[in-house]
Amino acid sequence: MPTNKSAKKIANHGVVWEQAFGYVQAVQVKDTIYISGQLSHGDDGKLVGPAELDDNGRPSDFSQMEAQIRQTYVNTKKLLAEFGATLDDVVEETLYVLDVPSAFEAGSKIRKEMYGTDIPQCASNLIGVTALAFPEQIVEITFRAVIDRPAD
């Protein structure tokens, strides 16, 4: 894991848009891990559960919300592991979604599954937005985790 002069640790997935946009997926400063907006890509960089698009290039249904949320948590768990952390260390998450009702239904199920409890012990926000980075993307989630060990 590369380290820069200001004692930051970083982690990436190695997908092309990291270089194209110029950002890291996660950064640890002291005991806090900040995770950039995660989406449902697989190891090949392709979206898992892409939404079908209408003639205007907009998602036409949100039936893939559960698949996208699940894969987003899977990707987040991989990043957290780079810092020796887990979802138990997450203190805040924000879900940005194109359809709040379908995200609420899918998210309530997947969050409980991923955190392993009926009431995940983190602050959570669910925010409806009009667009995300990729047309087939219907959810993006940011996370903040706190661990009891500072960056090296």
XYZ file of N, CA and C in Angstrom, residues 49-55 57-66 68 98-99 102-103 135-139:
81
model
N -24.953 -6.082 -12.134
C -26.352 -5.656 -12.063
C -26.617 -4.318 -12.696
N -26.090 -4.048 -13.896
C -26.341 -2.744 -14.520
C -27.834 -2.551 -14.789
N -28.311 -1.358 -14.579
C -29.718 -1.042 -14.839
C -29.953 -0.974 -16.343
N -31.133 -1.398 -16.762
C -31.522 -1.232 -18.162
C -31.812 0.246 -18.402
N -31.437 0.709 -19.591
C -31.609 2.127 -19.915
C -32.752 2.328 -20.897
N -33.407 3.481 -20.788
C -34.468 3.830 -21.727
C -33.854 4.489 -22.963
N -34.683 4.978 -23.854
C -34.209 5.601 -25.097
C -33.395 6.868 -24.865
N -31.168 7.068 -22.411
C -29.963 6.683 -21.700
C -30.082 6.788 -20.191
N -31.308 6.767 -19.682
C -31.558 6.831 -18.232
C -32.065 5.477 -17.759
N -31.775 5.084 -16.513
C -32.296 3.816 -16.008
C -33.824 3.766 -16.136
N -34.323 2.652 -16.667
C -35.762 2.515 -16.881
C -36.447 1.717 -15.767
N -35.668 0.991 -14.973
C -36.223 0.330 -13.793
C -35.096 0.151 -12.778
N -35.490 -0.150 -11.568
C -34.509 -0.209 -10.477
C -34.457 -1.591 -9.839
N -34.812 -2.611 -10.625
C -34.840 -3.980 -10.111
C -33.447 -4.510 -9.773
N -32.394 -3.856 -10.240
C -31.029 -4.290 -9.940
C -30.444 -3.604 -8.698
N -31.274 -2.864 -7.982
C -30.791 -2.135 -6.809
C -30.141 -3.079 -5.793
N -30.775 -4.205 -5.515
C -30.223 -5.143 -4.538
C -28.865 -5.676 -4.979
N -26.749 -4.292 -7.036
C -25.747 -3.225 -6.995
C -25.334 -2.901 -5.566
N -30.642 6.623 -7.182
C -31.526 7.247 -8.155
C -32.992 7.033 -7.815
N -33.299 6.050 -6.979
C -34.682 5.781 -6.602
C -34.734 5.408 -5.121
N -36.920 2.037 -3.898
C -36.286 0.745 -4.177
C -34.989 0.588 -3.384
N -34.268 1.670 -3.154
C -33.043 1.600 -2.354
C -33.355 1.318 -0.896
N -24.166 5.659 -16.570
C -25.607 5.611 -16.838
C -26.317 4.414 -16.195
N -25.698 3.237 -16.175
C -26.320 2.024 -15.644
C -26.211 1.913 -14.129
N -25.536 2.870 -13.516
C -25.321 2.873 -12.073
C -26.521 3.520 -11.395
N -27.063 2.851 -10.358
C -28.225 3.395 -9.655
C -27.958 3.613 -8.170
N -26.749 3.264 -7.716
C -26.384 3.480 -6.317
C -24.876 3.725 -6.205
